[in-house]
Every structure is written in C-alpha cells, then in structure tokens.
Amino acid sequence: MIVRALLVLLMAPVLAAGTIGVQAQQLLDWSPDEIRAIGQHGPWPPPTARDPSNRVSGTPAGIALGERLFDEPRLSGDGRMSCASCHQAGREWSDGLARARGTVELDRRTPSLWNIGYLHWFGWDGAGDSLWAQTIRPLLDPREMNGGPTRVAELLRGDAALACGYERAFGSKPGTDDERLLVDAAKALAAFQATLVSPRTPFDEFRDALVDGDGDRASRYPLAAQRGLRLFIGDANCNLCHLGPRFTSGEFGDIGIPFFVRPGEVDPGRLGGLQRLSVSPFNLLGKYNDDATGSSTRRVRHVKRQHSNFGEFRVPGLRQVGRAGPYMHNGSLATLEDVVRHYSEVSPDRLHSDGTPLVRPLGLAQQQSADLVAFLRSLDAEPPSRSVPASLCP
Ligand code: HEC
Ligand code: HEC
C-alpha cells in the first residue's frame, strides 16, 4: 500500500551536535503535493477569531466576566450545575462520559470546547449559528442547567462583583430587560470560550519543519505517525472532511454512526438542528445580533434544509482528540482504535445513497490502523496550566 515509503536516513543533527553514538532518524519521501496537503493543516495557532455578532468578543472585560460565569453554579435551576460541570478544564473541556449528565442523562456526548471560536455552526446538529446563541441553550434547557432569563438577570443585578464585571464589559449597569441580560451573559461566556485554543503538538512541529524544508527537524516525528499521516491525506481520504488547521470543515457529514437513540426513536442530526435554528429567537437574523453590517447573517440566510441532512452530524476537530474520548455524537466508540476500525469496516448500506458517498469501508491492514492511530495521537499535547482568573473589579 505505502509504495513511496522510501526511507531517508539522517544522521547529521546528532553528529553536528557532537553527541557520541549515531542515532538514525527517518523521514518518508514526501512529494510536493503531499507537503502542500500537510501545510494546509497549519500554521498553529491561527490568528484570534473575532465574532462581529458579539460586541464583547475579544475584549478583556468581556472575557473576564465570561470566565467567572463559566464556573458559576448559581446560573442553574438548583444552584449546583455550571458550564464547568460538563466542560471541565482538566478533561479537554469535556467530561469523559459517553453521554452528558444534566438533570437527566442526555442523548449526546459533551463536545470539547477547544478551538470553538473558529467554528460557524455549533452543537452536533448545528442548531446554533453563533457561539453566544449556542451558550444560551444549556442555560435554558430543563435537562441541563434549567436556569432561565430571570435567574441569570437577577444574579447579574444582585451580585456586586458580577454587576461590576458586567458594567466594565458592556459599559452600563445591568438593566431591567431579563432576556437581554441573558443574551449578554451568553456573549461574555462566548468571549471567554473563544480564548480556548489548543496547544501546539508534535504534528505542528513536523508540519512547520516540512514546509520550511528542514529535514532534520522533520525527521524527529515518529515514523508510524508519518505513515498514518500519509494515509490520512491520501488513500484514506480523511482530510475530505477533517481539513484545515483545526482538522474540520466546520460542516456536516454522515459517516454511518447509528442514529437510533432507543427503539423507535432517532436523532435526526442536522435536519433537526436546522429546524431548531430557524425558529430560535436568538439566531443571527434576530434582534440580538450586534453586527450592523449584516455580513454575519449570510450563511444563515442561505442554508436550506434537505433530506440528506438527516443523520448528519458536525465534523469534529481532531486536535487533542486522543485525550478526549469517548467518541462520536453519542459517545458510541470508546477508543481511537474503535474509531479507525469503524472507518475500516463501515457498512456502505448504512450511508446515504444521495450524492457522492465520501466514506467507504477502507479495509485497513493492522499496521495501517495502528499508523493512523499513531498519527491521531500526534495531534495531542499537554495544555499549559490555567492561570487563576483576576478578580472582576479590583
Ligand atoms: C449537562 C452537561 C452540560 C452543561 C452543564 C453544559 N453543556 Fe455545553 N454541551 C453539552 C452537550 C451534551 C453538548 C452537545 C449539544 C448538542 O449538540 O445537542 C454541548 C455543546 C456545547 C457547545 C457547542 C460545542 C460545539 O462543538 O459546537 C458549547 C459552545 C457549549 N456546550 C458551551 C456551554 C456553556 C457555555 C455552558 C454553560 C452555560 C454549557 N455548555 C453547559 C453538555 C453540557
Ligand atoms: C464524510 C466526512 C468524513 C470523513 C471522510 C472522515 N470523517 Fe471522521 N468524522 C466525521 C464526522 C461527521 C464525525 C462525527 C460523526 C458523529 O458524531 O456521528 C467524525 C468523527 C471522527 C472522529 C471522532 C472525533 C470525536 O471527537 O468524536 C475521529 C477520531 C475521526 N472522525 C477520524 C477520522 C479519520 C481517521 C478519517 C479517515 C479514515 C475520517 N475521520 C474520515 C466526518 C468524516
């Protein structure tokens, strides 16, 4: 299968450093097309994303208020659950569970929030068209935080530190319109979440070295990961959907994960998400969009529901993926090995018949599966520890 796996032995860096002994390092023979394809998965980190629909996006005071609110259990109906209950910093901003646990067990897994600021559709089904609108959902949902506009508004008005943080972020004291305060709280929360950018990884070191033509540096990347990467951008076609620096198109796909939630009940994925988006008072076409130019609404205005959206879920980004299982919208695959086996053996009957199928059973050999997993693991790195948030109003 890997016909161009010609090995180049590089010993120069070790000798040049004057080290005793010779350590052979290896680099596959990468073609210009492959180097171009790999280059598209970087550079990392990308420039900071600003959201024109959110007037506190990227502002230090908005981010500080959002960080405080993220850990605030008083936003929930029973005063016990915060965003951080499910999106835990020590678990890649997820919870390690197959299905999220709110006031009841949900049907979907808690997604990681790494690199969330670079997306344009939110939730597994894309029911949110902005990060702040997506943030409102768990606050209101009785199965999640079960809060509500009045609870949020009273907290912002009644807690001196939060009221002061609000005034710094938004330029006026919290007013009397509860729904507007709910939206503002969500906008501050969104400003904070957009700062969650995953760390540089061994893959990024390799990608930059390859693009710079620095074979010595590139050859430090393990050979198994190199072979897995070659499959990822080549025969296995993973980068049809997992593309760009975040390893996602940000759009939706069907890879044949079963969509039955329980006998007789299905999760319609994107089809249901578009339905919910169109009736949401918080979508970008509504009155809470801060973008006066209207450019942010283009995507929403042009999206149309199609039958093929049934059973589609948003393509997840793959950075930190090895540290954030279990996998898929319903947590149905426990390990990366299981994910690769799924792509190797997926049944074509389960996939959509309309359009060109982008996924087909790959029939991978054992070595190839192990190589793909080694590559996916090279997208992981230990995140730096979080600094203690500054007080809102010193
Ligand atoms: C009970 C657990 C739970 C709590 C509490 C919770 N979330 Fe989530 N979060 C989820 C689940 C499950 C999803 C996936 C929802 C879906 O796709 O239907 C999700 C999705 C998201 C997404 C979209 C991620 C993506 O990849 O598109 C964002 C953003 C988010 N949550 C932020 C928050 C914020 C902010 C809070 C607090 C206000 C919060 N969440 C509270 C479980 C939770
Ligand atoms: C047709 C587009 C498409 C292609 C091609 C594709 N994927 Fe995916 N991938 C998805 C979607 C969509 C999901 C989420 C599906 C779900 O949750 O039901 C996903 C999920 C994953 C996950 C789980 C991530 C998580 O956080 O749950 C991994 C890992 C993954 N893909 C790796 C790969 C690899 C490796 C390949 C190539 C063998 C590949 N993908 C090819 C669309 C694609």
Short mmCIF file of C-alpha atoms in Angstrom, two decimals, residues 67-204:
data_model
loop_
_atom_site.label_atom_id
_atom_site.label_comp_id
_atom_site.label_asym_id
_atom_site.label_seq_id
_atom_site.Cartn_x
_atom_site.Cartn_y
_atom_site.Cartn_z
CA GLU A 67 -14.60 33.17 32.67
CA ARG A 68 -16.25 33.94 36.01
CA LEU A 69 -19.71 32.95 34.73
CA PHE A 70 -18.38 29.70 33.26
CA ASP A 71 -17.70 28.40 36.78
CA GLU A 72 -20.90 29.87 38.29
CA PRO A 73 -23.36 27.26 39.59
CA ARG A 74 -25.91 29.92 40.56
CA LEU A 75 -26.80 30.16 36.86
CA SER A 76 -28.56 26.79 37.18
CA GLY A 77 -32.02 25.98 38.49
CA ASP A 78 -30.83 24.03 41.52
CA GLY A 79 -27.74 26.18 42.08
CA ARG A 80 -25.45 23.20 41.62
CA MET A 81 -24.52 22.95 37.97
CA SER A 82 -22.20 25.22 35.99
CA CYS A 83 -20.82 25.05 32.47
CA ALA A 84 -17.66 23.66 34.05
CA SER A 85 -19.62 20.68 35.47
CA CYS A 86 -19.68 19.22 31.95
CA HIS A 87 -16.96 21.20 30.15
CA GLN A 88 -14.06 20.51 32.52
CA ALA A 89 -10.68 22.19 32.01
CA GLY A 90 -8.83 19.06 33.15
CA ARG A 91 -10.73 16.89 30.66
CA GLU A 92 -10.13 18.89 27.49
CA TRP A 93 -13.30 20.92 28.24
CA SER A 94 -15.46 17.82 28.06
CA ASP A 95 -16.42 15.27 30.75
CA GLY A 96 -15.12 11.86 29.67
CA LEU A 97 -18.67 10.47 29.55
CA ALA A 98 -20.34 8.76 26.58
CA ARG A 99 -23.48 10.82 27.17
CA ALA A 100 -23.72 14.06 29.11
CA ARG A 101 -25.35 14.01 32.53
CA GLY A 102 -27.52 17.00 33.36
CA THR A 103 -30.70 16.77 35.41
CA VAL A 104 -31.16 13.57 33.36
CA GLU A 105 -28.84 11.65 31.02
CA LEU A 106 -28.81 13.29 27.60
CA ASP A 107 -28.65 11.51 24.23
CA ARG A 108 -25.43 13.20 23.14
CA ARG A 109 -21.86 13.49 24.30
CA THR A 110 -20.41 16.73 25.67
CA PRO A 111 -18.11 18.10 22.95
CA SER A 112 -14.72 19.55 23.81
CA LEU A 113 -14.61 23.36 23.66
CA TRP A 114 -11.07 23.61 22.29
CA ASN A 115 -10.89 25.95 19.28
CA ILE A 116 -14.61 26.60 19.46
CA GLY A 117 -14.16 30.26 18.46
CA TYR A 118 -13.20 29.29 14.92
CA LEU A 119 -16.45 27.50 14.11
CA HIS A 120 -19.55 28.88 12.39
CA TRP A 121 -22.12 26.20 13.31
CA PHE A 122 -22.47 24.95 16.87
CA GLY A 123 -23.72 21.79 18.52
CA TRP A 124 -23.53 18.33 16.99
CA ASP A 125 -26.51 19.24 14.80
CA GLY A 126 -25.67 22.89 14.08
CA ALA A 127 -28.72 24.23 15.93
CA GLY A 128 -26.66 27.29 16.91
CA ASP A 129 -25.32 29.82 14.37
CA SER A 130 -23.21 31.77 16.89
CA LEU A 131 -21.20 30.82 19.94
CA TRP A 132 -23.34 33.03 22.18
CA ALA A 133 -26.63 31.57 20.90
CA GLN A 134 -25.29 28.06 21.48
CA THR A 135 -24.35 29.14 25.00
CA ILE A 136 -27.96 30.14 25.81
CA ARG A 137 -29.24 26.62 25.16
CA PRO A 138 -27.77 24.82 28.24
CA LEU A 139 -28.80 27.75 30.44
CA LEU A 140 -32.47 27.28 29.50
CA ASP A 141 -32.70 23.54 28.79
CA PRO A 142 -34.51 21.80 31.68
CA ARG A 143 -32.33 18.71 31.06
CA GLU A 144 -29.15 20.79 31.51
CA MET A 145 -28.78 23.84 33.75
CA ASN A 146 -32.50 24.58 33.85
CA GLY A 147 -31.91 28.26 34.63
CA GLY A 148 -33.82 30.95 32.77
CA PRO A 149 -33.62 34.64 31.90
CA THR A 150 -34.89 35.82 35.29
CA ARG A 151 -32.41 33.71 37.24
CA VAL A 152 -29.49 34.96 35.15
CA ALA A 153 -30.65 38.58 35.23
CA GLU A 154 -31.23 38.63 38.99
CA LEU A 155 -27.76 37.21 39.55
CA LEU A 156 -26.14 39.88 37.36
CA ARG A 157 -28.10 42.65 39.08
CA GLY A 158 -27.81 41.29 42.61
CA ASP A 159 -24.20 40.12 42.91
CA ALA A 160 -21.93 43.14 43.38
CA ALA A 161 -18.86 41.62 41.69
CA LEU A 162 -20.86 40.34 38.72
CA ALA A 163 -22.74 43.64 38.36
CA CYS A 164 -19.42 45.48 38.35
CA GLY A 165 -17.92 42.99 35.85
CA TYR A 166 -20.99 43.47 33.67
CA GLU A 167 -20.65 47.25 33.71
CA ARG A 168 -16.98 47.03 32.75
CA ALA A 169 -17.75 44.67 29.89
CA PHE A 170 -20.89 46.30 28.50
CA GLY A 171 -20.46 49.93 29.51
CA SER A 172 -23.66 50.25 31.56
CA LYS A 173 -25.19 48.73 34.71
CA PRO A 174 -27.30 45.58 34.24
CA GLY A 175 -30.75 46.81 33.11
CA THR A 176 -34.29 45.55 33.63
CA ASP A 177 -34.74 43.52 30.41
CA ASP A 178 -34.13 39.97 31.62
CA GLU A 179 -33.88 38.38 28.19
CA ARG A 180 -31.32 40.95 27.08
CA LEU A 181 -29.25 40.24 30.19
CA LEU A 182 -29.41 36.51 29.42
CA VAL A 183 -28.05 37.23 25.95
CA ASP A 184 -25.32 39.50 27.34
CA ALA A 185 -24.25 36.83 29.85
CA ALA A 186 -24.02 34.39 26.93
CA LYS A 187 -21.96 36.89 24.93
CA ALA A 188 -19.47 37.25 27.79
CA LEU A 189 -19.36 33.45 28.13
CA ALA A 190 -18.70 33.23 24.38
CA ALA A 191 -15.87 35.77 24.61
CA PHE A 192 -14.22 33.56 27.21
CA GLN A 193 -14.75 30.32 25.29
CA ALA A 194 -13.18 31.80 22.16
CA THR A 195 -9.90 32.07 24.09
CA LEU A 196 -9.69 28.27 24.42
CA VAL A 197 -7.08 27.49 21.79
CA SER A 198 -5.41 24.09 21.98
CA PRO A 199 -1.60 23.88 22.36
CA ARG A 200 0.95 23.19 19.64
CA THR A 201 1.58 19.50 19.08
CA PRO A 202 4.27 17.18 17.64
CA PHE A 203 2.34 17.29 14.37
CA ASP A 204 2.72 21.09 14.22
#
